[in-house]
Amino acid sequence: MNIIETNGLGKRYGSTWALRECSLAVPAGHVAALVGPNGAGKTTLLNLAVGLAAPSAGGVTVLGGHPAGSPAALDGVAFVAQDTPLYKNLSVADMLHLTRNLNWRFDQRYAEIRLGELGIPLKRKAGKLSGGQQAQLALTLALARRPRLLVLDEPVAMLDPIARHDFMALVLTAAVDDGVSVVLSSHVLAELERVADYLVLLSRGRVQVAGEVDDLLASHRVLTGPAAEADRYAERPVVHVRRGEVQAHLLVRAGADDPVPPRWEAHPVGLEELALAYLREPGAAALPGPTLPGPALPGPTLPGPALPGPARDRALPLEDGEPSEVTR
């Protein structure tokens, strides 16, 4: 079963396409990381998947074929937005009461036990909690609905390292112990590397990379060798090249058994390094995971052996910037 499935999905705000020709299938049973630069369409995709926005083109279903936003979909999907929306003047107990009465299913005992373990008093107003406690309260309310799919949009962006670690620990516990599928949008790649086992990378409103993390890492290597020979390497498609005066580092699509050129060394790649390389080369695409038929991503793809130009060490943006017309 696919927890999110899109076919030719697009969303336009005025004359600006925030998401376009997006065809994707994310299988159930994963913690899926959704990564991309500012304006790539991450928040738009999540809003479409949970029914907060209607598509301008194509379609999106969740939980094995339920239309996004339908009663069946809403009953099985929980969503925590970046700003962890809470009624600041209500107490924690009142937030539990309100959420219980607005949903068909709500595990009051689970919520109270979890908040007690976190040291969050039921009588305290939500607005008086720390940022980390507010995020934990929002996550607890979402999980107490016992969803099959948990969608998180930049949930740890404003948290300190300890609060971020505790938040992600609860997400991972829900995925492992309760079988909840998770789709998580974040720029904090170090956190994603610790918990995610599926990667979806968006670029320019389209899917650039999709697949299980283990498969993606196994099919890529970093080659280190003489900078003067970098332009002559064409054994495997090159995703990104970083040059120094003496050495060059090439991220290539190659497995552990693929031959290594003389005077070069091969090293395994991590999730953060892989994601950054593709983010720096938006024309490169790798789609080994389950996808649906749809228009191809423009620019160089798997067959192309051509090297990119000199490394452009652009910093990864820190937050998702959708078109200015977007209202959430």
PDB file of C-alpha atoms in Angstrom, residues 47-173:
ATOM      1  CA  ASN A  47      -0.981  20.602   2.244  1.00  0.00           C
ATOM      2  CA  LEU A  48      -2.393  18.824  -0.810  1.00  0.00           C
ATOM      3  CA  ALA A  49      -1.822  15.420   0.775  1.00  0.00           C
ATOM      4  CA  VAL A  50      -3.706  16.288   3.969  1.00  0.00           C
ATOM      5  CA  GLY A  51      -6.547  18.074   2.176  1.00  0.00           C
ATOM      6  CA  LEU A  52      -5.728  21.663   3.188  1.00  0.00           C
ATOM      7  CA  ALA A  53      -5.447  22.694  -0.466  1.00  0.00           C
ATOM      8  CA  ALA A  54      -7.038  21.558  -3.715  1.00  0.00           C
ATOM      9  CA  PRO A  55      -4.851  20.649  -6.700  1.00  0.00           C
ATOM     10  CA  SER A  56      -4.792  22.752  -9.853  1.00  0.00           C
ATOM     11  CA  ALA A  57      -3.847  19.688 -11.904  1.00  0.00           C
ATOM     12  CA  GLY A  58      -3.584  15.943 -11.384  1.00  0.00           C
ATOM     13  CA  GLY A  59      -4.591  14.172  -8.213  1.00  0.00           C
ATOM     14  CA  VAL A  60      -3.400  12.848  -4.868  1.00  0.00           C
ATOM     15  CA  THR A  61      -4.593   9.933  -2.760  1.00  0.00           C
ATOM     16  CA  VAL A  62      -3.516   8.648   0.644  1.00  0.00           C
ATOM     17  CA  LEU A  63      -3.694   5.397   2.614  1.00  0.00           C
ATOM     18  CA  GLY A  64      -4.081   3.115  -0.370  1.00  0.00           C
ATOM     19  CA  GLY A  65      -6.330   5.185  -2.607  1.00  0.00           C
ATOM     20  CA  HIS A  66      -8.515   7.499  -0.501  1.00  0.00           C
ATOM     21  CA  PRO A  67      -8.814  10.967  -2.060  1.00  0.00           C
ATOM     22  CA  ALA A  68      -6.928  13.523   0.011  1.00  0.00           C
ATOM     23  CA  GLY A  69      -9.310  15.442   2.275  1.00  0.00           C
ATOM     24  CA  SER A  70     -12.078  12.823   2.102  1.00  0.00           C
ATOM     25  CA  PRO A  71     -13.645  11.597   5.376  1.00  0.00           C
ATOM     26  CA  ALA A  72     -11.828   8.265   5.122  1.00  0.00           C
ATOM     27  CA  ALA A  73      -8.532  10.043   4.564  1.00  0.00           C
ATOM     28  CA  LEU A  74      -9.026  12.573   7.354  1.00  0.00           C
ATOM     29  CA  ASP A  75      -9.835   9.811   9.823  1.00  0.00           C
ATOM     30  CA  GLY A  76      -6.480   8.138   9.215  1.00  0.00           C
ATOM     31  CA  VAL A  77      -4.150  11.125   8.733  1.00  0.00           C
ATOM     32  CA  ALA A  78      -2.717  13.409  11.429  1.00  0.00           C
ATOM     33  CA  PHE A  79      -0.908  16.630  10.541  1.00  0.00           C
ATOM     34  CA  VAL A  80       1.410  18.851  12.587  1.00  0.00           C
ATOM     35  CA  ALA A  81       2.262  22.130  10.875  1.00  0.00           C
ATOM     36  CA  GLN A  82       5.494  24.072  11.317  1.00  0.00           C
ATOM     37  CA  ASP A  83       4.002  26.597  13.728  1.00  0.00           C
ATOM     38  CA  THR A  84       2.464  23.805  15.898  1.00  0.00           C
ATOM     39  CA  PRO A  85      -0.925  25.573  16.060  1.00  0.00           C
ATOM     40  CA  LEU A  86      -2.486  25.486  19.507  1.00  0.00           C
ATOM     41  CA  TYR A  87      -5.101  27.583  21.284  1.00  0.00           C
ATOM     42  CA  LYS A  88      -2.708  29.517  23.499  1.00  0.00           C
ATOM     43  CA  ASN A  89      -5.361  30.548  26.045  1.00  0.00           C
ATOM     44  CA  LEU A  90      -6.574  26.988  26.637  1.00  0.00           C
ATOM     45  CA  SER A  91      -5.004  24.722  29.211  1.00  0.00           C
ATOM     46  CA  VAL A  92      -3.377  21.478  28.171  1.00  0.00           C
ATOM     47  CA  ALA A  93      -6.345  19.592  29.629  1.00  0.00           C
ATOM     48  CA  ASP A  94      -8.726  21.757  27.600  1.00  0.00           C
ATOM     49  CA  MET A  95      -6.701  20.994  24.438  1.00  0.00           C
ATOM     50  CA  LEU A  96      -7.129  17.291  25.137  1.00  0.00           C
ATOM     51  CA  HIS A  97     -10.874  17.758  25.700  1.00  0.00           C
ATOM     52  CA  LEU A  98     -11.281  19.789  22.514  1.00  0.00           C
ATOM     53  CA  THR A  99      -9.314  17.360  20.356  1.00  0.00           C
ATOM     54  CA  ARG A 100     -11.217  14.394  21.787  1.00  0.00           C
ATOM     55  CA  ASN A 101     -14.550  15.959  20.894  1.00  0.00           C
ATOM     56  CA  LEU A 102     -13.496  16.929  17.365  1.00  0.00           C
ATOM     57  CA  ASN A 103     -12.345  13.458  16.326  1.00  0.00           C
ATOM     58  CA  TRP A 104     -13.953  10.045  15.960  1.00  0.00           C
ATOM     59  CA  ARG A 105     -11.044   8.407  17.746  1.00  0.00           C
ATOM     60  CA  PHE A 106      -8.862   9.800  20.530  1.00  0.00           C
ATOM     61  CA  ASP A 107      -6.798   7.885  23.091  1.00  0.00           C
ATOM     62  CA  GLN A 108      -7.108  10.047  26.190  1.00  0.00           C
ATOM     63  CA  ARG A 109      -5.094   7.679  28.374  1.00  0.00           C
ATOM     64  CA  TYR A 110      -2.198   7.587  25.922  1.00  0.00           C
ATOM     65  CA  ALA A 111      -2.131  11.393  25.747  1.00  0.00           C
ATOM     66  CA  GLU A 112      -2.181  11.863  29.519  1.00  0.00           C
ATOM     67  CA  ILE A 113       0.534   9.257  30.102  1.00  0.00           C
ATOM     68  CA  ARG A 114       2.734  10.713  27.390  1.00  0.00           C
ATOM     69  CA  LEU A 115       2.367  14.283  28.664  1.00  0.00           C
ATOM     70  CA  GLY A 116       3.103  13.093  32.212  1.00  0.00           C
ATOM     71  CA  GLU A 117       6.323  11.444  31.026  1.00  0.00           C
ATOM     72  CA  LEU A 118       7.282  14.737  29.365  1.00  0.00           C
ATOM     73  CA  GLY A 119       6.549  16.726  32.529  1.00  0.00           C
ATOM     74  CA  ILE A 120       3.882  18.862  30.854  1.00  0.00           C
ATOM     75  CA  PRO A 121       1.242  19.933  33.452  1.00  0.00           C
ATOM     76  CA  LEU A 122      -2.362  19.489  32.350  1.00  0.00           C
ATOM     77  CA  LYS A 123      -3.432  22.707  34.105  1.00  0.00           C
ATOM     78  CA  ARG A 124      -0.890  24.955  32.384  1.00  0.00           C
ATOM     79  CA  LYS A 125      -2.039  27.088  29.455  1.00  0.00           C
ATOM     80  CA  ALA A 126      -0.614  26.062  26.119  1.00  0.00           C
ATOM     81  CA  GLY A 127       0.758  29.561  25.548  1.00  0.00           C
ATOM     82  CA  LYS A 128       2.821  29.328  28.740  1.00  0.00           C
ATOM     83  CA  LEU A 129       4.655  26.179  27.617  1.00  0.00           C
ATOM     84  CA  SER A 130       8.144  26.323  26.137  1.00  0.00           C
ATOM     85  CA  GLY A 131       8.573  25.919  22.394  1.00  0.00           C
ATOM     86  CA  GLY A 132       9.660  22.322  22.830  1.00  0.00           C
ATOM     87  CA  GLN A 133       6.706  21.546  25.103  1.00  0.00           C
ATOM     88  CA  GLN A 134       4.275  23.114  22.626  1.00  0.00           C
ATOM     89  CA  ALA A 135       5.721  20.956  19.838  1.00  0.00           C
ATOM     90  CA  GLN A 136       5.430  17.866  22.030  1.00  0.00           C
ATOM     91  CA  LEU A 137       1.831  18.736  22.921  1.00  0.00           C
ATOM     92  CA  ALA A 138       0.901  19.157  19.254  1.00  0.00           C
ATOM     93  CA  LEU A 139       2.579  15.841  18.399  1.00  0.00           C
ATOM     94  CA  THR A 140       0.877  14.065  21.310  1.00  0.00           C
ATOM     95  CA  LEU A 141      -2.537  15.347  20.212  1.00  0.00           C
ATOM     96  CA  ALA A 142      -1.835  14.088  16.683  1.00  0.00           C
ATOM     97  CA  LEU A 143      -0.661  10.636  17.807  1.00  0.00           C
ATOM     98  CA  ALA A 144      -3.530  10.225  20.286  1.00  0.00           C
ATOM     99  CA  ARG A 145      -5.847  10.181  17.271  1.00  0.00           C
ATOM    100  CA  ARG A 146      -4.149   6.868  16.418  1.00  0.00           C
ATOM    101  CA  PRO A 147      -3.463   7.781  12.775  1.00  0.00           C
ATOM    102  CA  ARG A 148      -2.093   5.471  10.120  1.00  0.00           C
ATOM    103  CA  LEU A 149      -0.178   8.356   8.535  1.00  0.00           C
ATOM    104  CA  LEU A 150       1.556  11.168  10.427  1.00  0.00           C
ATOM    105  CA  VAL A 151       2.523  14.222   8.349  1.00  0.00           C
ATOM    106  CA  LEU A 152       4.995  16.713   9.844  1.00  0.00           C
ATOM    107  CA  ASP A 153       5.928  20.002   8.175  1.00  0.00           C
ATOM    108  CA  GLU A 154       9.210  21.394   9.573  1.00  0.00           C
ATOM    109  CA  PRO A 155       8.293  20.337  13.119  1.00  0.00           C
ATOM    110  CA  VAL A 156      11.745  20.893  14.655  1.00  0.00           C
ATOM    111  CA  ALA A 157      12.765  24.093  12.877  1.00  0.00           C
ATOM    112  CA  MET A 158      12.375  26.289  15.970  1.00  0.00           C
ATOM    113  CA  LEU A 159      13.482  23.801  18.620  1.00  0.00           C
ATOM    114  CA  ASP A 160      16.741  23.632  20.545  1.00  0.00           C
ATOM    115  CA  PRO A 161      18.878  20.480  20.128  1.00  0.00           C
ATOM    116  CA  ILE A 162      17.506  18.676  23.201  1.00  0.00           C
ATOM    117  CA  ALA A 163      13.860  19.425  22.352  1.00  0.00           C
ATOM    118  CA  ARG A 164      14.544  18.405  18.739  1.00  0.00           C
ATOM    119  CA  HIS A 165      16.038  15.092  19.848  1.00  0.00           C
ATOM    120  CA  ASP A 166      13.124  14.349  22.197  1.00  0.00           C
ATOM    121  CA  PHE A 167      10.572  15.220  19.521  1.00  0.00           C
ATOM    122  CA  MET A 168      12.189  12.962  16.928  1.00  0.00           C
ATOM    123  CA  ALA A 169      12.491  10.163  19.484  1.00  0.00           C
ATOM    124  CA  LEU A 170       8.705  10.177  19.944  1.00  0.00           C
ATOM    125  CA  VAL A 171       8.176  10.168  16.179  1.00  0.00           C
ATOM    126  CA  LEU A 172      10.471   7.170  15.798  1.00  0.00           C
ATOM    127  CA  THR A 173       8.760   5.354  18.688  1.00  0.00           C
TER     128      THR A 173
END
